[in-house]
Coordinates of C-alpha atoms and ligand atoms in Angstrom, one line a residue:
M52 CA 64.3 199.5 68.0
T53 CA 63.0 195.9 68.4
L54 CA 63.2 193.8 65.3
T55 CA 61.0 190.7 64.8
I56 CA 60.6 188.1 62.2
G57 CA 57.4 187.4 60.3
V58 CA 56.9 184.1 58.5
D59 CA 54.3 183.5 55.9
I60 CA 53.7 179.7 55.6
G61 CA 52.1 179.0 52.2
G62 CA 51.2 175.8 50.4
T63 CA 54.3 175.9 48.2
K64 CA 56.7 178.3 49.8
I65 CA 57.7 179.7 53.2
L66 CA 58.7 183.3 53.3
A67 CA 60.5 184.7 56.4
G68 CA 61.5 188.4 56.8
V69 CA 63.0 190.7 59.4
V70 CA 60.7 193.6 60.1
D71 CA 61.2 196.8 62.0
E72 CA 58.7 198.7 64.1
T73 CA 57.6 200.8 61.1
G74 CA 56.6 197.7 59.1
K75 CA 59.6 197.8 56.9
I76 CA 61.1 194.5 55.7
L77 CA 64.9 194.7 56.2
D78 CA 65.7 191.3 54.8
S79 CA 63.9 188.2 53.7
V80 CA 64.4 184.6 52.5
K81 CA 62.2 182.0 50.8
V82 CA 62.3 178.2 51.2
S83 CA 60.1 175.5 49.6
T84 CA 57.3 174.1 51.7
P85 CA 58.1 170.3 52.2
E86 CA 55.6 167.9 50.7
N87 CA 55.7 165.9 54.0
S88 CA 54.0 168.1 56.7
D89 CA 56.2 166.5 59.4
L90 CA 59.1 168.4 57.9
T91 CA 57.4 171.8 57.8
A92 CA 58.6 172.8 61.3
D93 CA 62.2 172.1 60.2
A94 CA 61.7 174.2 57.1
I95 CA 60.3 177.1 59.1
A96 CA 63.2 176.9 61.5
E97 CA 65.6 176.9 58.6
A98 CA 64.1 180.0 57.1
V99 CA 64.2 181.8 60.4
R100 CA 67.8 180.8 61.0
K101 CA 68.9 182.0 57.6
V102 CA 67.3 185.4 57.9
R103 CA 68.2 186.2 61.5
A104 CA 71.9 185.8 61.1
D105 CA 72.8 189.5 61.0
Y106 CA 70.1 190.8 63.3
E107 CA 69.2 191.0 67.0
I108 CA 65.6 189.5 67.0
G109 CA 63.1 189.7 69.8
A110 CA 60.3 187.3 68.7
V111 CA 58.8 185.5 65.7
G112 CA 55.3 185.6 64.3
L113 CA 54.0 182.8 62.1
G114 CA 51.1 183.3 59.7
A115 CA 49.4 180.0 58.7
A116 CA 46.2 179.3 56.8
G117 CA 43.6 177.5 58.9
F118 CA 42.0 177.6 62.4
I119 CA 44.5 178.8 65.1
D120 CA 43.5 178.6 68.7
A121 CA 43.0 181.8 70.8
D122 CA 46.2 181.2 72.7
R123 CA 48.1 181.7 69.4
A124 CA 50.0 178.4 69.9
T125 CA 48.2 175.5 68.1
V126 CA 47.0 175.1 64.6
L127 CA 43.6 173.4 65.1
F128 CA 43.2 172.6 61.4
A129 CA 45.1 173.6 58.3
P130 CA 43.6 172.4 55.0
N131 CA 46.8 173.1 53.0
V132 CA 49.5 171.6 55.2
S133 CA 47.4 168.7 56.6
W134 CA 47.9 169.7 60.3
V135 CA 45.4 168.8 63.0
N136 CA 46.0 170.1 66.5
E137 CA 49.6 170.9 65.6
P138 CA 51.5 172.5 68.5
L139 CA 53.4 174.8 66.2
K140 CA 54.5 177.4 68.7
T141 CA 56.3 174.8 70.9
R142 CA 57.8 173.0 67.9
I143 CA 59.4 176.2 66.5
E144 CA 60.4 177.6 69.9
E145 CA 62.3 174.3 70.6
R146 CA 64.1 174.7 67.3
I147 CA 65.1 178.4 67.3
G148 CA 65.1 179.5 71.0
L149 CA 63.0 182.6 70.4
P150 CA 59.4 183.4 71.6
V151 CA 56.9 182.5 68.9
V152 CA 53.3 183.3 68.2
V153 CA 51.0 181.7 65.6
E154 CA 48.4 183.7 63.8
N155 CA 45.8 183.0 61.1
D156 CA 47.4 184.2 57.9
A157 CA 44.4 186.3 56.9
N158 CA 44.3 188.0 60.3
A159 CA 48.1 188.7 60.0
A160 CA 47.6 190.3 56.6
A161 CA 44.6 192.3 57.9
W162 CA 46.7 193.6 60.8
G163 CA 49.5 194.5 58.4
E164 CA 47.2 196.5 56.1
A165 CA 45.4 198.2 59.1
K166 CA 48.6 199.2 60.8
F167 CA 51.1 199.9 58.0
G168 CA 49.2 199.7 54.7
A169 CA 45.9 201.1 53.2
A170 CA 44.2 201.7 56.5
A171 CA 47.1 203.1 58.5
G172 CA 45.7 205.5 61.1
H173 CA 42.3 203.7 61.4
D174 CA 41.3 201.8 64.5
D175 CA 38.2 200.1 63.2
V176 CA 38.9 198.3 60.0
V177 CA 37.4 195.4 58.1
V178 CA 39.7 193.7 55.6
I179 CA 38.0 191.6 52.9
T180 CA 40.4 189.4 51.0
V181 CA 39.1 188.6 47.6
G182 CA 41.0 185.7 46.2
T183 CA 39.7 182.4 44.9
G184 CA 37.5 182.5 48.0
I185 CA 36.9 185.3 50.5
G186 CA 38.9 185.7 53.7
G187 CA 39.3 188.6 56.0
G188 CA 40.2 190.1 59.3
L189 CA 38.7 192.5 61.9
I190 CA 40.5 195.3 63.7
L191 CA 38.2 196.7 66.4
G192 CA 39.2 199.5 68.7
G193 CA 42.8 199.2 67.5
S194 CA 43.1 195.5 68.3
L195 CA 42.9 192.4 66.2
Y196 CA 39.6 190.6 67.0
R197 CA 40.1 186.9 67.0
G198 CA 36.9 185.7 68.7
R199 CA 36.6 183.5 71.7
F200 CA 38.0 180.4 70.0
G201 CA 40.4 182.2 67.6
I202 CA 38.3 181.6 64.5
G203 CA 36.5 185.0 64.2
G204 CA 36.7 187.4 61.3
E205 CA 35.8 185.0 58.4
P206 CA 33.2 186.7 56.2
G207 CA 33.5 184.2 53.4
H208 CA 31.0 181.8 54.8
Y209 CA 28.1 183.9 56.1
R210 CA 25.1 183.1 54.1
V211 CA 23.8 185.8 51.7
V212 CA 21.3 183.6 49.7
P213 CA 19.1 181.0 51.4
D214 CA 19.4 177.8 49.4
G215 CA 21.9 179.5 47.1
R216 CA 24.9 178.2 45.3
P217 CA 26.6 175.2 47.0
C218 CA 29.8 176.0 48.8
G219 CA 32.9 173.9 49.6
C220 CA 32.2 174.3 53.3
G221 CA 29.1 172.1 53.0
N222 CA 26.5 175.0 53.2
R223 CA 24.7 176.9 50.4
G224 CA 24.6 180.5 49.5
C225 CA 27.8 181.6 51.2
F226 CA 29.2 185.2 50.5
E227 CA 32.3 183.8 48.8
Q228 CA 30.2 182.0 46.2
Y229 CA 29.0 185.5 45.0
A230 CA 31.8 187.9 45.6
S231 CA 35.1 186.0 45.2
G232 CA 37.6 185.6 42.3
N233 CA 35.8 182.3 41.5
A234 CA 32.5 184.2 41.3
L235 CA 34.1 186.7 39.0
V236 CA 35.2 184.0 36.6
R237 CA 31.8 182.3 36.8
A238 CA 30.0 185.6 36.0
A239 CA 32.3 186.2 33.0
R240 CA 31.9 182.6 31.7
E241 CA 28.1 182.8 32.0
R242 CA 27.9 186.0 30.0
A243 CA 30.4 184.7 27.4
A244 CA 28.3 181.5 27.0
A245 CA 25.1 183.5 26.6
A246 CA 26.6 186.0 24.1
P247 CA 29.7 184.5 22.4
G248 CA 29.7 187.2 19.7
R249 CA 30.2 189.9 22.3
A250 CA 32.9 187.9 24.1
K251 CA 35.4 187.6 21.3
E252 CA 38.1 189.7 23.0
L253 CA 37.7 187.9 26.3
L254 CA 37.7 184.5 24.7
G255 CA 40.8 185.4 22.7
L256 CA 42.8 185.9 25.9
G257 CA 42.5 182.2 26.7
D258 CA 42.1 179.1 24.5
G259 CA 39.0 180.4 22.9
T260 CA 36.6 178.3 25.0
V261 CA 34.3 179.6 27.7
E262 CA 35.9 177.2 30.2
G263 CA 39.3 178.7 29.3
I264 CA 38.4 182.1 30.7
Q265 CA 40.6 182.8 33.8
G266 CA 40.5 185.5 36.4
S267 CA 43.5 187.3 34.9
H268 CA 41.8 187.4 31.5
V269 CA 38.7 189.1 33.0
T270 CA 40.9 191.8 34.7
E271 CA 42.9 192.4 31.5
A272 CA 39.8 192.6 29.3
A273 CA 38.1 194.9 31.9
R274 CA 41.1 197.2 31.7
N275 CA 40.4 197.5 28.0
D276 CA 36.7 198.4 28.6
D277 CA 35.4 195.0 27.5
V278 CA 31.7 195.1 28.3
I279 CA 31.4 191.5 29.5
A280 CA 34.4 191.7 31.8
L281 CA 33.2 195.0 33.2
A282 CA 29.7 193.5 33.8
A283 CA 31.4 190.5 35.6
F284 CA 33.3 193.0 37.9
N285 CA 30.2 195.0 38.5
E286 CA 28.3 191.8 39.5
I287 CA 30.8 190.8 42.2
A288 CA 31.3 194.4 43.3
D289 CA 27.6 194.7 43.9
W290 CA 27.8 191.6 46.2
L291 CA 30.8 193.1 47.9
G292 CA 28.9 196.3 48.5
Q293 CA 26.0 194.3 49.9
G294 CA 28.4 192.5 52.2
M295 CA 30.1 195.7 53.4
S296 CA 26.8 197.4 54.1
D297 CA 25.7 194.3 56.2
I298 CA 29.0 194.3 58.0
A299 CA 28.7 198.1 58.7
A300 CA 25.3 197.5 60.3
L301 CA 27.0 195.3 62.8
L302 CA 30.5 196.8 63.3
D303 CA 30.4 200.4 61.9
P304 CA 34.1 200.5 60.8
S305 CA 35.8 203.6 59.5
A306 CA 37.5 201.7 56.7
F307 CA 37.1 198.6 54.5
V308 CA 40.1 197.3 52.8
L309 CA 39.8 195.2 49.7
A310 CA 42.8 192.8 49.6
G311 CA 43.8 189.6 47.8
G312 CA 44.5 188.8 44.1
V313 CA 41.3 190.3 42.7
S314 CA 41.9 193.6 44.4
E315 CA 44.9 194.1 42.2
A316 CA 42.4 195.2 39.6
G317 CA 42.2 198.5 41.6
D318 CA 39.3 200.8 40.9
L319 CA 37.7 198.2 38.5
L320 CA 36.7 196.5 41.8
R321 CA 36.9 199.2 44.4
A322 CA 34.9 201.9 42.7
P323 CA 31.7 199.9 42.0
A324 CA 32.0 198.1 45.3
A325 CA 32.2 201.4 47.2
E326 CA 29.3 202.8 45.2
A327 CA 27.2 199.7 46.0
Y328 CA 28.1 199.9 49.7
R329 CA 26.9 203.5 49.9
R330 CA 23.7 202.7 48.0
K331 CA 22.8 199.7 50.2
L332 CA 23.9 201.1 53.6
A333 CA 21.1 201.2 56.2
G334 CA 20.4 204.8 57.2
Q335 CA 22.3 206.2 54.2
G336 CA 22.5 210.0 54.2
H337 CA 22.2 210.1 58.0
R338 CA 25.5 208.6 59.0
P339 CA 29.2 208.9 57.9
Y340 CA 30.3 206.5 55.2
A341 CA 33.3 204.2 55.8
Q342 CA 36.2 204.6 53.3
V343 CA 36.5 201.7 50.9
L344 CA 40.3 201.3 50.1
T345 CA 42.5 199.0 48.1
A346 CA 45.2 197.1 49.9
T347 CA 48.7 198.5 49.4
L348 CA 51.1 195.9 50.8
G349 CA 50.3 193.1 48.3
P350 CA 51.7 189.7 49.2
D351 CA 54.0 191.1 51.9
A352 CA 51.0 192.0 54.2
G353 CA 50.9 188.6 56.0
L354 CA 54.6 188.6 56.7
I355 CA 54.6 192.2 58.0
G356 CA 51.5 191.7 60.1
A357 CA 52.8 188.4 61.6
A358 CA 56.1 190.1 62.6
D359 CA 54.2 193.0 64.2
L360 CA 51.8 190.7 66.1
A361 CA 54.8 188.9 67.6
R362 CA 55.5 192.2 69.5
V363 CA 52.1 192.5 71.2
Ligands
ZN150 ZN1 30.7 178.3 52.6

């Protein structure tokens, strides 16, 4: 059995793990991400060295946020680590003497969920990562789809509302402005501001102000059947359903996986999103519906996926 190492390079920590062919993590270590990005390659190499000591390792897969070129070698742009055209593959190979591939972290996590997690057994999978923004990944015909330039599979910035809410990317009306964790908080705050009398429970979970409402409060209140929190979940779930039905018109997957921090709310998000997807799907009633699933690997998905992608 060939073992590989997956590395998840985050803004604050670097997680490296030895993974077997079934997606099981045998061992892992965590190191801090250096403040100085010139030192990040050394920190990655250190993490790999620590975790590989007792194992025979075939290759290393790195998952990094940002635009990764289609050759899986260079980070074109990484907002969190301030890399521009960083030849990460070469830098790490020089330091550790093993073959290295670099993948976008969301693509790596999507691969992990599609192969070993929620969508195991499916060949056509769309993963939608619902965090502060929206990320994702596409598995088409059993392969990770990266696009010609390596930047494909990013549903967060396709436009759903012409001249809609402004987005950090410079455009307006992007999907992530309506269906992300930030959109969930915004929906809850708007409702709490409009009807503070009905928002007592939700406000009580924070500092009592509308601005003090955080995503975790909305999830906790929704679990207790708070009407404002449930309405906020239903609002973003409706947008997610819209997005999935539009994606289905183009790609016709057999499964959608909802991943990321907001998906930890489970059926509070998944059930209304699945219902909205079925309601909005073009040709509904005359075609099979895709399954709408909640991610199962949690924060390990990126590491597991990067390790497996190092094999292929
Ligand atoms: Zn945008």
